[in-house]
mmCIF file of C-alpha atoms in Angstrom:
data_model
loop_
_atom_site.group_PDB
_atom_site.id
_atom_site.type_symbol
_atom_site.label_atom_id
_atom_site.label_comp_id
_atom_site.label_asym_id
_atom_site.label_seq_id
_atom_site.Cartn_x
_atom_site.Cartn_y
_atom_site.Cartn_z
ATOM 1 C CA MET A 27 -0.007 0.002 -0.304
ATOM 2 C CA LYS A 28 0.895 3.710 -0.294
ATOM 3 C CA GLU A 29 -0.252 7.216 0.406
ATOM 4 C CA ILE A 30 -2.130 8.342 -3.178
ATOM 5 C CA ALA A 31 -3.279 11.822 -1.236
ATOM 6 C CA CYS A 32 -3.454 13.723 1.842
ATOM 7 C CA PHE A 33 -5.528 16.724 3.278
ATOM 8 C CA SER A 34 -4.964 18.647 6.971
ATOM 9 C CA TYR A 35 -7.816 20.402 8.756
ATOM 10 C CA ASP A 36 -6.268 23.286 10.628
ATOM 11 C CA ASP A 37 -6.508 24.409 14.413
ATOM 12 C CA LYS A 38 -10.183 25.927 13.546
ATOM 13 C CA HIS A 39 -10.409 22.621 11.523
ATOM 14 C CA GLU A 40 -11.318 24.232 8.392
ATOM 15 C CA PHE A 41 -9.772 21.829 5.287
ATOM 16 C CA HIS A 42 -6.997 22.314 3.277
ATOM 17 C CA LEU A 43 -5.790 20.434 0.431
ATOM 18 C CA ASP A 44 -2.407 20.111 2.002
ATOM 19 C CA GLU A 45 -0.019 18.522 4.446
ATOM 20 C CA ARG A 46 -0.010 21.484 6.611
ATOM 21 C CA SER A 47 -1.143 19.744 9.772
ATOM 22 C CA LEU A 48 1.897 16.980 9.878
ATOM 23 C CA ARG A 49 3.751 16.883 12.407
ATOM 24 C CA TYR A 50 6.839 14.970 14.090
ATOM 25 C CA TYR A 51 7.394 12.865 16.769
ATOM 26 C CA TYR A 52 9.494 13.584 19.816
ATOM 27 C CA PRO A 53 9.607 11.868 22.924
ATOM 28 C CA PRO A 54 7.469 13.197 25.818
ATOM 29 C CA SER A 55 9.010 13.850 29.756
ATOM 30 C CA ILE A 56 8.330 11.171 31.825
ATOM 31 C CA GLY A 57 6.321 12.335 34.688
ATOM 32 C CA THR A 58 3.913 14.484 33.244
ATOM 33 C CA ASP A 59 0.908 14.532 34.953
ATOM 34 C CA LEU A 60 -1.325 14.023 31.939
ATOM 35 C CA CYS A 61 -4.588 16.110 33.583
ATOM 36 C CA LYS A 62 -2.966 19.190 33.631
ATOM 37 C CA GLY A 63 -4.759 21.719 31.339
ATOM 38 C CA PHE A 64 -7.996 19.689 30.907
ATOM 39 C CA ASP A 65 -9.797 23.661 31.983
ATOM 40 C CA THR A 66 -8.271 24.749 28.629
ATOM 41 C CA PHE A 67 -9.054 21.973 26.427
ATOM 42 C CA GLU A 68 -9.931 23.242 22.929
ATOM 43 C CA GLN A 69 -12.155 20.140 21.969
ATOM 44 C CA LEU A 70 -13.407 19.823 18.012
ATOM 45 C CA ASP A 71 -17.097 19.819 18.454
ATOM 46 C CA ASP A 72 -17.935 16.303 16.515
ATOM 47 C CA THR A 73 -21.529 16.806 16.885
ATOM 48 C CA ALA A 74 -21.544 17.595 12.724
ATOM 49 C CA ASP A 75 -21.319 14.699 10.833
ATOM 50 C CA ASP A 76 -18.532 14.733 8.434
ATOM 51 C CA HIS A 77 -19.475 11.747 5.840
ATOM 52 C CA LEU A 78 -16.633 11.123 3.799
ATOM 53 C CA ASP A 79 -16.602 14.968 2.625
ATOM 54 C CA GLY A 80 -12.906 15.360 2.958
ATOM 55 C CA LEU A 81 -11.979 11.864 1.679
ATOM 56 C CA LEU A 82 -14.006 12.200 -1.415
ATOM 57 C CA LYS A 83 -12.648 16.066 -2.114
ATOM 58 C CA THR A 84 -9.134 14.550 -1.985
ATOM 59 C CA ILE A 85 -9.843 12.224 -3.871
ATOM 60 C CA LEU A 86 -11.680 14.420 -6.816
ATOM 61 C CA ASP A 87 -8.743 16.777 -6.442
ATOM 62 C CA LEU A 88 -6.255 14.213 -7.302
ATOM 63 C CA GLU A 89 -8.288 12.537 -10.193
ATOM 64 C CA GLN A 90 -8.556 16.345 -11.539
ATOM 65 C CA ARG A 91 -4.563 16.667 -11.354
ATOM 66 C CA THR A 92 -4.004 13.623 -12.746
ATOM 67 C CA GLY A 93 -6.392 12.706 -14.941
ATOM 68 C CA SER A 94 -6.814 9.236 -13.925
ATOM 69 C CA LYS A 95 -9.986 7.805 -12.242
ATOM 70 C CA CYS A 96 -9.353 6.323 -8.861
ATOM 71 C CA THR A 97 -10.920 2.987 -8.951
ATOM 72 C CA ALA A 98 -12.157 1.208 -5.640
ATOM 73 C CA ASP A 99 -14.010 -1.717 -4.847
ATOM 74 C CA PHE A 100 -14.615 0.216 -1.247
ATOM 75 C CA ILE A 101 -14.571 3.558 0.140
ATOM 76 C CA THR A 102 -14.601 4.248 3.759
ATOM 77 C CA TRP A 103 -12.529 5.410 6.485
ATOM 78 C CA ARG A 104 -9.587 3.987 8.652
ATOM 79 C CA GLY A 105 -11.992 3.749 11.684
ATOM 80 C CA MET A 106 -14.841 2.200 10.260
ATOM 81 C CA MET A 107 -12.975 -0.503 8.469
ATOM 82 C CA THR A 108 -11.227 -1.177 11.892
ATOM 83 C CA LYS A 109 -14.365 -1.445 13.515
ATOM 84 C CA ILE A 110 -15.168 -3.965 10.775
ATOM 85 C CA MET A 111 -12.134 -6.029 11.385
ATOM 86 C CA ALA A 112 -12.079 -6.346 14.965
ATOM 87 C CA ALA A 113 -16.061 -6.953 15.190
ATOM 88 C CA PRO A 114 -15.516 -10.993 15.345
ATOM 89 C CA PHE A 115 -12.894 -10.830 18.218
ATOM 90 C CA ASP A 116 -14.478 -8.026 20.124
ATOM 91 C CA ASN A 117 -16.295 -9.803 22.212
ATOM 92 C CA MET A 118 -16.120 -8.040 25.667
ATOM 93 C CA ASN A 119 -17.546 -4.628 25.234
ATOM 94 C CA GLY A 120 -20.865 -5.573 23.356
ATOM 95 C CA GLU A 121 -20.786 -2.588 21.285
ATOM 96 C CA ILE A 122 -23.119 -2.344 18.257
ATOM 97 C CA TYR A 123 -22.502 -0.403 14.806
ATOM 98 C CA LEU A 124 -24.622 0.868 12.836
ATOM 99 C CA LEU A 125 -23.456 1.807 9.180
ATOM 100 C CA THR A 126 -24.621 3.678 6.383
ATOM 101 C CA VAL A 127 -24.032 1.593 2.421
ATOM 102 C CA VAL A 128 -24.030 3.139 -0.861
ATOM 103 C CA ARG A 129 -23.771 1.506 -3.766
ATOM 104 C CA SER A 130 -22.558 4.187 -6.864
ATOM 105 C CA LYS A 131 -21.200 2.926 -10.486
ATOM 106 C CA GLY A 132 -19.210 -0.541 -8.313
ATOM 107 C CA THR A 133 -17.853 1.134 -5.794
ATOM 108 C CA ILE A 134 -19.225 0.564 -2.273
ATOM 109 C CA PHE A 135 -19.318 3.701 0.323
ATOM 110 C CA ILE A 136 -19.372 2.535 4.117
ATOM 111 C CA GLU A 137 -19.611 5.311 6.883
ATOM 112 C CA GLU A 138 -20.809 5.297 10.190
ATOM 113 C CA ASN A 139 -24.408 6.230 10.991
ATOM 114 C CA HIS A 140 -23.680 9.282 12.640
ATOM 115 C CA SER A 141 -26.809 9.732 15.339
ATOM 116 C CA HIS A 142 -25.872 5.812 16.542
ATOM 117 C CA LYS A 143 -22.455 6.944 17.047
ATOM 118 C CA LEU A 144 -23.372 10.175 19.094
ATOM 119 C CA GLU A 145 -25.860 8.307 20.896
ATOM 120 C CA SER A 146 -23.622 5.400 22.236
ATOM 121 C CA LYS A 147 -21.026 8.190 23.071
ATOM 122 C CA ALA A 148 -23.283 10.079 25.254
ATOM 123 C CA ALA A 149 -24.359 6.883 26.672
ATOM 124 C CA GLN A 150 -20.519 6.092 26.997
ATOM 125 C CA ASN A 151 -19.783 9.282 28.700
ATOM 126 C CA SER A 152 -22.575 9.160 31.058
ATOM 127 C CA GLN A 153 -21.833 6.016 33.021
ATOM 128 C CA PRO A 154 -21.019 6.572 36.459
ATOM 129 C CA SER A 155 -17.461 6.124 37.267
ATOM 130 C CA ARG A 156 -15.790 4.013 40.072
ATOM 131 C CA TYR A 157 -15.358 6.045 43.208
ATOM 132 C CA GLY A 158 -12.170 7.875 43.427
ATOM 133 C CA ALA A 159 -11.965 7.358 39.051
ATOM 134 C CA PRO A 160 -11.723 9.817 36.837
ATOM 135 C CA SER A 161 -14.143 10.947 34.158
ATOM 136 C CA GLN A 162 -14.872 9.280 30.965
ATOM 137 C CA GLU A 163 -13.834 13.003 29.622
ATOM 138 C CA MET A 164 -10.459 12.922 31.512
ATOM 139 C CA MET A 165 -9.598 9.506 30.087
ATOM 140 C CA SER A 166 -9.932 10.639 27.012
ATOM 141 C CA TYR A 167 -8.305 14.215 27.366
ATOM 142 C CA TRP A 168 -5.362 11.860 28.327
ATOM 143 C CA GLY A 169 -4.717 10.369 24.928
ATOM 144 C CA TYR A 170 -5.170 13.802 23.665
ATOM 145 C CA LYS A 171 -2.404 15.384 26.337
ATOM 146 C CA PHE A 172 -0.362 12.999 25.263
ATOM 147 C CA GLU A 173 0.090 13.646 21.594
ATOM 148 C CA THR A 174 0.630 17.054 22.178
ATOM 149 C CA LEU A 175 3.818 16.049 25.241
ATOM 150 C CA SER A 176 5.090 13.864 21.919
ATOM 151 C CA LEU A 177 4.524 15.914 18.251
ATOM 152 C CA ILE A 178 6.480 18.777 17.105
ATOM 153 C CA PRO A 179 5.343 21.035 14.184
ATOM 154 C CA ASP A 180 8.789 20.871 12.141
ATOM 155 C CA THR A 181 11.472 18.413 11.949
ATOM 156 C CA TRP A 182 14.123 18.222 15.308
ATOM 157 C CA ALA A 183 16.441 20.241 13.783
ATOM 158 C CA ALA A 184 13.765 22.980 12.598
ATOM 159 C CA THR A 185 12.130 22.886 16.130
ATOM 160 C CA THR A 186 13.853 25.281 19.063
ATOM 161 C CA ARG A 187 14.304 23.507 22.599
ATOM 162 C CA GLU A 188 12.017 26.143 23.919
ATOM 163 C CA TYR A 189 8.747 25.077 21.991
ATOM 164 C CA ILE A 190 10.072 20.712 22.334
ATOM 165 C CA GLU A 191 10.933 21.828 26.455
ATOM 166 C CA ASN A 192 7.509 23.848 27.034
ATOM 167 C CA ARG A 193 4.942 21.215 25.296
ATOM 168 C CA GLU A 194 3.911 20.287 28.580
ATOM 169 C CA ASN A 195 2.122 23.941 28.959
ATOM 170 C CA GLU A 196 0.637 23.815 25.616
ATOM 171 C CA VAL A 197 -3.052 24.423 24.960
ATOM 172 C CA VAL A 198 -4.692 20.972 24.346
ATOM 173 C CA ASN A 199 -6.389 21.267 20.658
ATOM 174 C CA ASN A 200 -7.848 18.425 18.854
ATOM 175 C CA HIS A 201 -8.802 20.359 15.710
ATOM 176 C CA ALA A 202 -6.105 19.907 13.782
ATOM 177 C CA GLN A 203 -5.689 16.440 11.959
ATOM 178 C CA TYR A 204 -3.287 15.097 8.910
ATOM 179 C CA CYS A 205 -5.156 12.330 7.107
ATOM 180 C CA SER A 206 -3.657 10.211 5.075
ATOM 181 C CA ILE A 207 -4.964 8.409 1.844
ATOM 182 C CA VAL A 208 -4.012 5.005 1.155
ATOM 183 C CA LYS A 209 -4.696 2.729 -2.292
ATOM 184 C CA THR A 210 -4.936 -1.575 -0.309
ATOM 185 C CA GLY A 211 -6.456 -4.102 -0.577
ATOM 186 C CA ILE A 212 -7.643 -6.677 1.583
ATOM 187 C CA GLY A 213 -7.907 -10.157 -0.643
ATOM 188 C CA LYS A 214 -8.917 -9.697 -3.445
ATOM 189 C CA ALA A 215 -10.967 -6.277 -2.959
ATOM 190 C CA ARG A 216 -9.410 -3.127 -3.879
ATOM 191 C CA MET A 217 -10.080 -0.095 -1.557
ATOM 192 C CA ILE A 218 -9.000 3.861 -0.769
ATOM 193 C CA ILE A 219 -8.668 4.192 2.817
ATOM 194 C CA GLY A 220 -8.637 7.867 4.788
ATOM 195 C CA GLY A 221 -7.726 8.288 8.175
ATOM 196 C CA GLU A 222 -5.656 10.229 10.613
ATOM 197 C CA VAL A 223 -1.976 9.758 11.111
ATOM 198 C CA ASP A 224 -1.026 11.181 14.862
ATOM 199 C CA ALA A 225 3.129 11.999 13.236
ATOM 200 C CA VAL A 226 6.037 11.216 11.058
ATOM 201 C CA TRP A 227 8.938 9.371 12.759
ATOM 202 C CA ASP A 228 11.597 11.281 10.302
ATOM 203 C CA CYS A 229 10.477 12.905 7.731
ATOM 204 C CA LYS A 230 7.927 12.208 4.350
ATOM 205 C CA PRO A 231 10.556 11.010 1.527
ATOM 206 C CA GLU A 232 10.621 13.234 -1.685
ATOM 207 C CA ASN A 233 10.146 9.841 -3.368
ATOM 208 C CA LYS A 234 6.630 9.051 -3.132
ATOM 209 C CA ASN A 235 7.149 5.273 -3.781
ATOM 210 C CA ASP A 236 9.459 4.874 -1.049
ATOM 211 C CA PRO A 237 7.546 4.239 2.540
ATOM 212 C CA ILE A 238 7.163 6.557 4.668
ATOM 213 C CA HIS A 239 7.590 6.009 8.410
ATOM 214 C CA TRP A 240 4.442 7.062 10.185
ATOM 215 C CA VAL A 241 3.803 6.613 13.982
ATOM 216 C CA GLU A 242 1.260 6.107 15.774
ATOM 217 C CA LEU A 243 0.337 7.335 19.627
ATOM 218 C CA LYS A 244 -1.466 5.607 22.309
ATOM 219 C CA THR A 245 -1.884 5.148 26.058
ATOM 220 C CA THR A 246 -3.029 2.850 28.459
ATOM 221 C CA VAL A 247 -2.714 2.153 31.897
ATOM 222 C CA SER A 248 0.229 0.598 33.447
ATOM 223 C CA ILE A 249 0.195 -3.177 33.546
ATOM 224 C CA GLU A 250 0.123 -4.277 37.707
ATOM 225 C CA SER A 251 -2.010 -7.456 37.161
ATOM 226 C CA ASN A 252 -3.188 -10.305 34.684
ATOM 227 C CA LYS A 253 -6.671 -8.350 33.961
ATOM 228 C CA ASP A 254 -4.439 -5.655 33.096
ATOM 229 C CA MET A 255 -2.692 -7.348 30.318
ATOM 230 C CA VAL A 256 -5.976 -9.143 29.103
ATOM 231 C CA LYS A 257 -7.357 -5.725 28.275
ATOM 232 C CA TYR A 258 -3.855 -4.501 26.909
ATOM 233 C CA GLU A 259 -4.251 -7.307 24.575
ATOM 234 C CA ARG A 260 -7.362 -6.402 24.097
ATOM 235 C CA LYS A 261 -6.531 -3.077 23.022
ATOM 236 C CA LEU A 262 -3.610 -4.458 20.963
ATOM 237 C CA LEU A 263 -5.856 -6.011 18.593
ATOM 238 C CA LYS A 264 -7.136 -1.912 17.409
ATOM 239 C CA PHE A 265 -3.863 -0.384 17.679
ATOM 240 C CA TRP A 266 -2.963 -3.166 14.820
ATOM 241 C CA ILE A 267 -5.939 -2.676 12.891
ATOM 242 C CA GLN A 268 -5.669 1.175 12.824
ATOM 243 C CA SER A 269 -1.813 0.989 11.447
ATOM 244 C CA PHE A 270 -1.429 -2.386 9.548
ATOM 245 C CA LEU A 271 -4.873 -0.988 7.403
ATOM 246 C CA LEU A 272 -2.621 2.518 7.168
ATOM 247 C CA GLY A 273 0.558 1.342 6.509
ATOM 248 C CA VAL A 274 1.810 3.075 9.584
ATOM 249 C CA PRO A 275 5.299 0.457 10.970
ATOM 250 C CA LYS A 276 5.733 2.086 14.713
ATOM 251 C CA ILE A 277 3.211 2.340 17.518
ATOM 252 C CA ILE A 278 4.450 4.531 20.382
ATOM 253 C CA VAL A 279 2.467 3.630 23.970
ATOM 254 C CA GLY A 280 2.074 5.963 26.359
ATOM 255 C CA PHE A 281 1.693 3.536 29.805
ATOM 256 C CA ARG A 282 0.442 5.665 32.477
ATOM 257 C CA SER A 283 -0.659 5.627 36.155
ATOM 258 C CA LYS A 284 -4.727 5.446 36.742
ATOM 259 C CA ARG A 285 -4.088 8.635 38.201
ATOM 260 C CA GLY A 286 -3.157 9.975 34.318
ATOM 261 C CA ILE A 287 0.554 9.767 35.518
ATOM 262 C CA LEU A 288 3.188 9.059 32.439
ATOM 263 C CA GLN A 289 5.203 6.670 33.646
ATOM 264 C CA ARG A 290 7.016 5.426 30.348
ATOM 265 C CA VAL A 291 6.645 5.092 26.767
ATOM 266 C CA GLU A 292 7.432 1.930 24.854
ATOM 267 C CA GLU A 293 7.674 1.421 21.021
ATOM 268 C CA LEU A 294 6.285 -1.224 19.205
ATOM 269 C CA GLU A 295 6.615 -2.255 15.577
ATOM 270 C CA THR A 296 3.155 -3.285 14.403
ATOM 271 C CA SER A 297 4.373 -6.376 12.343
ATOM 272 C CA SER A 298 5.413 -7.808 15.886
ATOM 273 C CA ILE A 299 2.139 -7.372 17.510
ATOM 274 C CA PRO A 300 0.118 -10.325 16.175
ATOM 275 C CA ASN A 301 3.304 -12.506 18.025
ATOM 276 C CA MET A 302 3.404 -10.711 21.157
ATOM 277 C CA VAL A 303 -0.175 -11.624 21.836
ATOM 278 C CA LYS A 304 0.439 -15.441 20.722
ATOM 279 C CA LYS A 305 3.193 -15.763 23.362
ATOM 280 C CA ASN A 306 0.799 -14.262 26.000
ATOM 281 C CA LYS A 307 -2.997 -15.131 26.324
ATOM 282 C CA ALA A 308 -3.554 -15.881 22.467
ATOM 283 C CA SER A 309 -6.729 -13.720 23.249
ATOM 284 C CA TRP A 310 -6.943 -12.852 19.833
ATOM 285 C CA ASP A 311 -4.383 -13.945 17.404
#
C-alpha cells in the first residue's frame, strides 16, 4: 500500500488540500501529569456529520490533477474498517455499530451512522465512574495530552529547544488533523481508505514510492495484573488493525498510572504485535 493523497484540518478544523497539519514525533517527558490543562482543552465539536466529505474531496482533486480515475471496490474511513475487522474478536464490549452503505458505479461507500454514533458516545460518557476514578472525559483527554507532549510542528533540527521543553504547557487542541489516503486491498477487494495519522518519525520522503515512517500514538494504563494484561491485549487488536490499514510501521504506547501520570513509553513495531499476543494469552490472534 502507499499514500496516494492527503489533506489537513487546521486548528479551526477547516479543510485544506495540503499537509500543513503534519506533525513530527519527539519523545515526551516521563512523569508528566496528563490531567494538566484539562480546564483549557479546546475540544472539537464532533456533533456535525462530516460524512466522507474530506476523503471524497481529496480523491476528486487527485483525479482532476492526474486525469486518472481512482478505482476501488470500497471507499471508507480507517476507523470504520477497524470496527469491521475487529468485530469477530471484540466480544467483551458488546458494542453495536450501525453502518450506512451506498453502492455507486461499482464502488461501495461505507460510513458509520452518525446519529447512532453520537448516542453511543453519550451513553458511554453518562455512565458513572467508579468512586474516586477519573471521568470518561478526563481519560479521553489523556490521549490528546499525550499527543501534545509527543509532537512537534517541524523536524527536530528545525524546532527550537524552547518549544520542545514547553510542550507540557501547550493548550491541547484536537481540531488539527493530518489525514493520509492510501490505496490498498484485502484479498481481492481493492480499497481506498482515509485516516488521521499522528506523526512521522523523521520526514516524508521526496520519492513517493518510498515507505513513510509513520507513528501512531496510544495510551494505556500500566500493567499491574493479569487482568490489566488481558485488557491491554484487547487494545492491541485495535492498535494493530488501525496501523496495519494505513501502513503505519511503529506505535508509541504511553503507559500511565490510574491517576494519569505518564510513567514510561514503549515502541512497538506494528508487524510484531500478532506474535506478541500469541506468546501471551493469545486472546485474539
